[in-house]
């Protein structure tokens, strides 16, 4: 049985999740693709952070969460509410931006039970994590150590796509050879997110495959993301 399937079939009695917050600015909104890529980078940066490693303050929580389903919940926030949440401690990645759109900002917090959440996170909304779908990735193939492919067969909100690509990035980080992980780290975990054609999706075989359990947005177990390096 593959690792990613095991994680969806086994979970703790009280599910744990990895809380993720994306900044949704009314005045300088980011593009959908930049939010998705920033989130995927932030998940890996969080896992690689010394605080998540052995002897780190987040390590025990990270290991407990990783032992069950790799559930991630993406919320949105801005202003004082986001500042209050950030004070809990997190890893931030800022990425992207164009002349017309602001850079994406993603914040990953230590995992914990889905309920009760810290009040600072509970105040931030899960709904409304939709961002303008304006163009594709700005990252070229030669700049990215990891490529994440979104299924062309499903349509996901920005928040859901970000969570799924975060899954793909996490599994790539965990499964790749150490020398590739070292090279990836040196690039600041450079990656790109693309959507292949239906024909390409039907024939591609990648080392990482994410099958969503189907609790939100998709019906039943559905392959949403693949990743390769």
Tab-separated table of C-alpha atoms in Angstrom:
chain	number	residue	atom	x	y	z
A	1	UNK	CA	0.000	0.000	0.000
A	2	UNK	CA	1.400	3.372	-0.931
A	3	UNK	CA	2.194	5.946	1.710
A	4	UNK	CA	-0.288	8.564	0.548
A	5	UNK	CA	-3.147	6.044	0.513
A	6	UNK	CA	-2.259	4.848	4.009
A	7	UNK	CA	-2.566	8.361	5.306
A	8	UNK	CA	-6.048	8.784	3.920
A	9	UNK	CA	-7.277	5.462	5.250
A	10	UNK	CA	-5.955	5.930	8.785
A	11	UNK	CA	-6.534	8.906	11.037
A	12	UNK	CA	-6.526	9.833	14.693
A	13	UNK	CA	-9.715	9.676	16.746
A	14	UNK	CA	-9.646	13.465	16.891
A	15	UNK	CA	-8.337	14.556	13.465
A	16	UNK	CA	-5.375	16.886	13.357
A	17	UNK	CA	-4.687	19.400	10.622
A	18	UNK	CA	-1.929	21.713	9.479
A	19	UNK	CA	-3.350	25.256	9.661
A	20	UNK	CA	-2.455	27.469	6.698
A	21	UNK	CA	-3.427	31.099	6.275
A	22	UNK	CA	-3.154	33.072	3.049
A	23	UNK	CA	-3.294	36.844	3.027
A	24	UNK	CA	-6.270	38.111	1.060
A	25	UNK	CA	-5.751	41.829	0.630
A	26	UNK	CA	-8.615	43.931	-0.699
A	27	UNK	CA	-6.252	46.517	-2.130
A	28	UNK	CA	-3.396	44.357	-3.458
A	29	UNK	CA	-4.853	40.916	-4.155
A	30	UNK	CA	-2.585	38.101	-5.358
A	31	UNK	CA	-3.101	35.778	-8.312
A	32	UNK	CA	-4.507	32.272	-7.858
A	33	UNK	CA	-1.351	30.573	-9.163
A	34	UNK	CA	0.958	32.613	-6.909
A	35	UNK	CA	-1.122	31.737	-3.836
A	36	UNK	CA	-1.019	28.038	-4.732
A	37	UNK	CA	2.746	28.059	-5.315
A	38	UNK	CA	3.475	30.150	-2.216
A	39	UNK	CA	1.453	27.731	-0.082
A	40	UNK	CA	3.237	24.675	-1.453
A	41	UNK	CA	6.606	26.292	-0.763
A	42	UNK	CA	5.502	27.330	2.714
A	43	UNK	CA	4.456	23.788	3.650
A	44	UNK	CA	7.904	22.449	2.761
A	45	UNK	CA	9.667	25.385	4.425
A	46	UNK	CA	7.663	24.626	7.580
A	47	UNK	CA	8.617	20.935	7.534
A	48	UNK	CA	12.265	21.841	6.958
A	49	UNK	CA	12.310	24.502	9.664
A	50	UNK	CA	14.543	23.670	12.683
A	51	UNK	CA	11.495	24.036	14.934
A	52	UNK	CA	9.868	21.088	13.107
A	53	UNK	CA	12.982	18.920	13.283
A	54	UNK	CA	14.051	16.649	16.172
A	55	UNK	CA	14.706	18.731	19.307
A	56	UNK	CA	12.579	21.528	17.818
A	57	UNK	CA	9.584	22.954	19.678
A	58	UNK	CA	7.121	21.850	16.963
A	59	UNK	CA	8.589	18.396	16.317
A	60	UNK	CA	6.311	16.339	18.541
A	61	UNK	CA	3.175	17.918	17.085
A	62	UNK	CA	4.461	17.526	13.524
A	63	UNK	CA	5.227	13.837	14.019
A	64	UNK	CA	1.843	13.128	15.574
A	65	UNK	CA	0.073	14.893	12.707
A	66	UNK	CA	2.151	13.118	10.060
A	67	UNK	CA	1.216	9.771	11.591
A	68	UNK	CA	-2.390	10.293	10.499
A	69	UNK	CA	-4.054	11.791	7.444
A	70	UNK	CA	-2.118	14.752	6.061
A	71	UNK	CA	-5.053	17.090	6.489
A	72	UNK	CA	-4.483	20.768	5.742
A	73	UNK	CA	-6.969	23.585	6.250
A	74	UNK	CA	-6.466	26.866	4.394
A	75	UNK	CA	-7.945	30.038	5.844
A	76	UNK	CA	-7.753	33.649	4.737
A	77	UNK	CA	-6.970	36.756	6.673
A	78	UNK	CA	-5.577	40.283	6.644
A	79	UNK	CA	-5.028	43.194	8.956
A	80	UNK	CA	-5.104	42.854	12.736
A	81	UNK	CA	-6.692	39.395	12.729
A	82	UNK	CA	-3.818	38.037	10.666
A	83	UNK	CA	-1.279	39.819	12.857
A	84	UNK	CA	-2.865	38.232	15.942
A	85	UNK	CA	-2.619	34.777	14.389
A	86	UNK	CA	0.985	35.274	13.321
A	87	UNK	CA	1.911	35.952	16.925
A	88	UNK	CA	1.243	32.240	17.603
A	89	UNK	CA	4.374	31.396	15.610
A	90	UNK	CA	4.483	30.274	11.987
A	91	UNK	CA	6.573	30.037	8.834
A	92	UNK	CA	5.882	32.636	6.148
A	93	UNK	CA	6.600	32.490	2.431
A	94	UNK	CA	6.020	35.457	0.121
A	95	UNK	CA	6.116	34.777	-3.586
A	96	UNK	CA	5.098	36.092	-6.984
A	97	UNK	CA	3.329	39.264	-7.910
A	98	UNK	CA	2.966	41.189	-11.166
A	99	UNK	CA	2.418	44.779	-12.223
A	100	UNK	CA	-1.306	44.289	-11.605
A	101	UNK	CA	-1.343	41.859	-8.684
A	102	UNK	CA	0.378	41.742	-5.326
A	103	UNK	CA	2.679	38.987	-4.122
A	104	UNK	CA	1.136	35.974	-2.430
A	105	UNK	CA	1.761	35.421	1.280
A	106	UNK	CA	1.254	32.059	2.949
A	107	UNK	CA	1.652	31.281	6.644
A	108	UNK	CA	1.941	27.733	8.021
A	109	UNK	CA	1.278	27.082	11.706
A	110	UNK	CA	2.126	24.072	13.879
A	111	UNK	CA	-0.444	21.264	13.493
A	112	UNK	CA	-3.056	20.537	16.110
A	113	UNK	CA	-6.558	19.128	16.573
A	114	UNK	CA	-9.187	20.513	14.216
A	115	UNK	CA	-11.208	21.407	17.331
A	116	UNK	CA	-10.633	23.313	19.485
A	117	UNK	CA	-8.543	25.701	17.420
A	118	UNK	CA	-6.623	28.593	18.943
A	119	UNK	CA	-9.043	31.527	18.970
A	120	UNK	CA	-6.656	33.569	16.825
A	121	UNK	CA	-7.000	31.017	14.003
A	122	UNK	CA	-10.680	30.313	14.531
A	123	UNK	CA	-11.447	33.969	13.774
A	124	UNK	CA	-10.049	33.538	10.253
A	125	UNK	CA	-12.432	32.291	7.583
A	126	UNK	CA	-12.141	29.078	5.594
A	127	UNK	CA	-14.616	30.284	2.968
A	128	UNK	CA	-13.826	32.910	0.367
A	129	UNK	CA	-10.332	31.648	-0.413
A	130	UNK	CA	-10.830	32.401	-4.100
A	131	UNK	CA	-8.240	34.507	-5.911
A	132	UNK	CA	-8.181	35.870	-9.487
A	133	UNK	CA	-7.199	33.185	-12.000
A	134	UNK	CA	-5.004	35.489	-14.057
A	135	UNK	CA	-2.336	33.588	-15.965
A	136	UNK	CA	-0.095	30.626	-15.297
A	137	UNK	CA	3.079	30.091	-13.352
A	138	UNK	CA	5.919	32.574	-13.648
A	139	UNK	CA	8.417	29.818	-12.789
A	140	UNK	CA	10.152	28.208	-15.765
A	141	UNK	CA	10.976	24.513	-15.861
A	142	UNK	CA	14.708	25.160	-15.450
A	143	UNK	CA	14.067	27.277	-12.336
A	144	UNK	CA	11.974	24.643	-10.545
A	145	UNK	CA	13.390	21.613	-8.778
A	146	UNK	CA	9.869	20.210	-8.310
A	147	UNK	CA	6.911	20.333	-10.681
A	148	UNK	CA	3.418	19.864	-9.286
A	149	UNK	CA	0.627	18.920	-11.665
A	150	UNK	CA	-3.016	19.728	-10.919
A	151	UNK	CA	-5.568	17.366	-12.385
A	152	UNK	CA	-7.352	18.818	-15.435
A	153	UNK	CA	-10.387	16.704	-14.511
A	154	UNK	CA	-11.412	18.663	-11.410
A	155	UNK	CA	-12.030	22.331	-10.646
A	156	UNK	CA	-10.808	23.504	-7.248
A	157	UNK	CA	-11.029	26.784	-5.362
A	158	UNK	CA	-7.738	28.524	-4.652
A	159	UNK	CA	-7.776	27.343	-1.046
A	160	UNK	CA	-8.424	23.728	-1.987
A	161	UNK	CA	-5.841	23.772	-4.797
A	162	UNK	CA	-3.311	25.278	-2.394
A	163	UNK	CA	-3.935	22.523	0.168
A	164	UNK	CA	-3.657	19.791	-2.466
A	165	UNK	CA	-0.430	21.219	-3.906
A	166	UNK	CA	0.851	21.483	-0.347
A	167	UNK	CA	0.193	17.733	-0.017
A	168	UNK	CA	2.114	17.074	-3.227
A	169	UNK	CA	5.042	19.217	-2.142
A	170	UNK	CA	5.143	17.502	1.259
A	171	UNK	CA	5.193	14.002	-0.241
A	172	UNK	CA	7.892	15.043	-2.715
A	173	UNK	CA	9.985	16.418	0.159
A	174	UNK	CA	9.560	13.202	2.141
A	175	UNK	CA	10.152	10.772	-0.723
A	176	UNK	CA	12.938	12.364	-2.785
A	177	UNK	CA	16.594	11.357	-2.330
A	178	UNK	CA	18.523	13.391	0.230
A	179	UNK	CA	20.772	14.972	-2.405
A	180	UNK	CA	17.723	16.257	-4.301
A	181	UNK	CA	16.243	17.596	-1.073
A	182	UNK	CA	19.503	19.422	-0.362
A	183	UNK	CA	19.463	20.980	-3.832
A	184	UNK	CA	15.818	21.932	-3.412
A	185	UNK	CA	16.570	23.599	-0.091
A	186	UNK	CA	19.361	25.658	-1.707
A	187	UNK	CA	16.832	27.104	-4.184
A	188	UNK	CA	14.394	28.127	-1.463
A	189	UNK	CA	12.207	25.145	-2.434
A	190	UNK	CA	11.595	26.388	-5.963
A	191	UNK	CA	8.610	24.741	-7.596
A	192	UNK	CA	6.029	25.342	-10.257
A	193	UNK	CA	2.388	24.327	-10.510
A	194	UNK	CA	0.991	23.431	-13.921
A	195	UNK	CA	-2.166	21.836	-15.303
A	196	UNK	CA	-1.441	19.213	-17.986
A	197	UNK	CA	-3.863	18.388	-20.766
A	198	UNK	CA	-6.305	15.536	-20.234
A	199	UNK	CA	-4.275	13.435	-22.661
A	200	UNK	CA	-1.048	14.114	-20.763
A	201	UNK	CA	-2.743	13.369	-17.453
A	202	UNK	CA	-4.010	10.043	-18.803
A	203	UNK	CA	-0.500	8.879	-19.744
A	204	UNK	CA	1.757	10.512	-17.142
A	205	UNK	CA	3.189	8.477	-14.290
A	206	UNK	CA	4.798	10.481	-11.489
A	207	UNK	CA	6.525	9.424	-8.244
A	208	UNK	CA	3.995	11.356	-6.135
A	209	UNK	CA	0.235	11.030	-6.442
A	210	UNK	CA	-2.235	12.692	-4.080
A	211	UNK	CA	-5.657	11.098	-3.709
A	212	UNK	CA	-8.052	13.407	-1.903
A	213	UNK	CA	-10.403	11.655	0.504
A	214	UNK	CA	-13.387	13.585	-0.848
A	215	UNK	CA	-14.537	15.427	2.277
A	216	UNK	CA	-14.755	18.806	0.509
A	217	UNK	CA	-15.181	19.966	-3.104
A	218	UNK	CA	-14.589	16.576	-4.768
A	219	UNK	CA	-16.819	13.489	-4.655
A	220	UNK	CA	-15.162	10.452	-3.138
A	221	UNK	CA	-11.485	9.527	-3.430
A	222	UNK	CA	-10.118	11.588	-6.320
A	223	UNK	CA	-6.587	11.996	-7.620
A	224	UNK	CA	-5.979	15.732	-7.546
A	225	UNK	CA	-2.234	16.273	-7.774
A	226	UNK	CA	0.961	14.622	-8.990
A	227	UNK	CA	4.522	15.762	-8.389
A	228	UNK	CA	7.952	14.966	-9.773
A	229	UNK	CA	11.522	16.203	-9.658
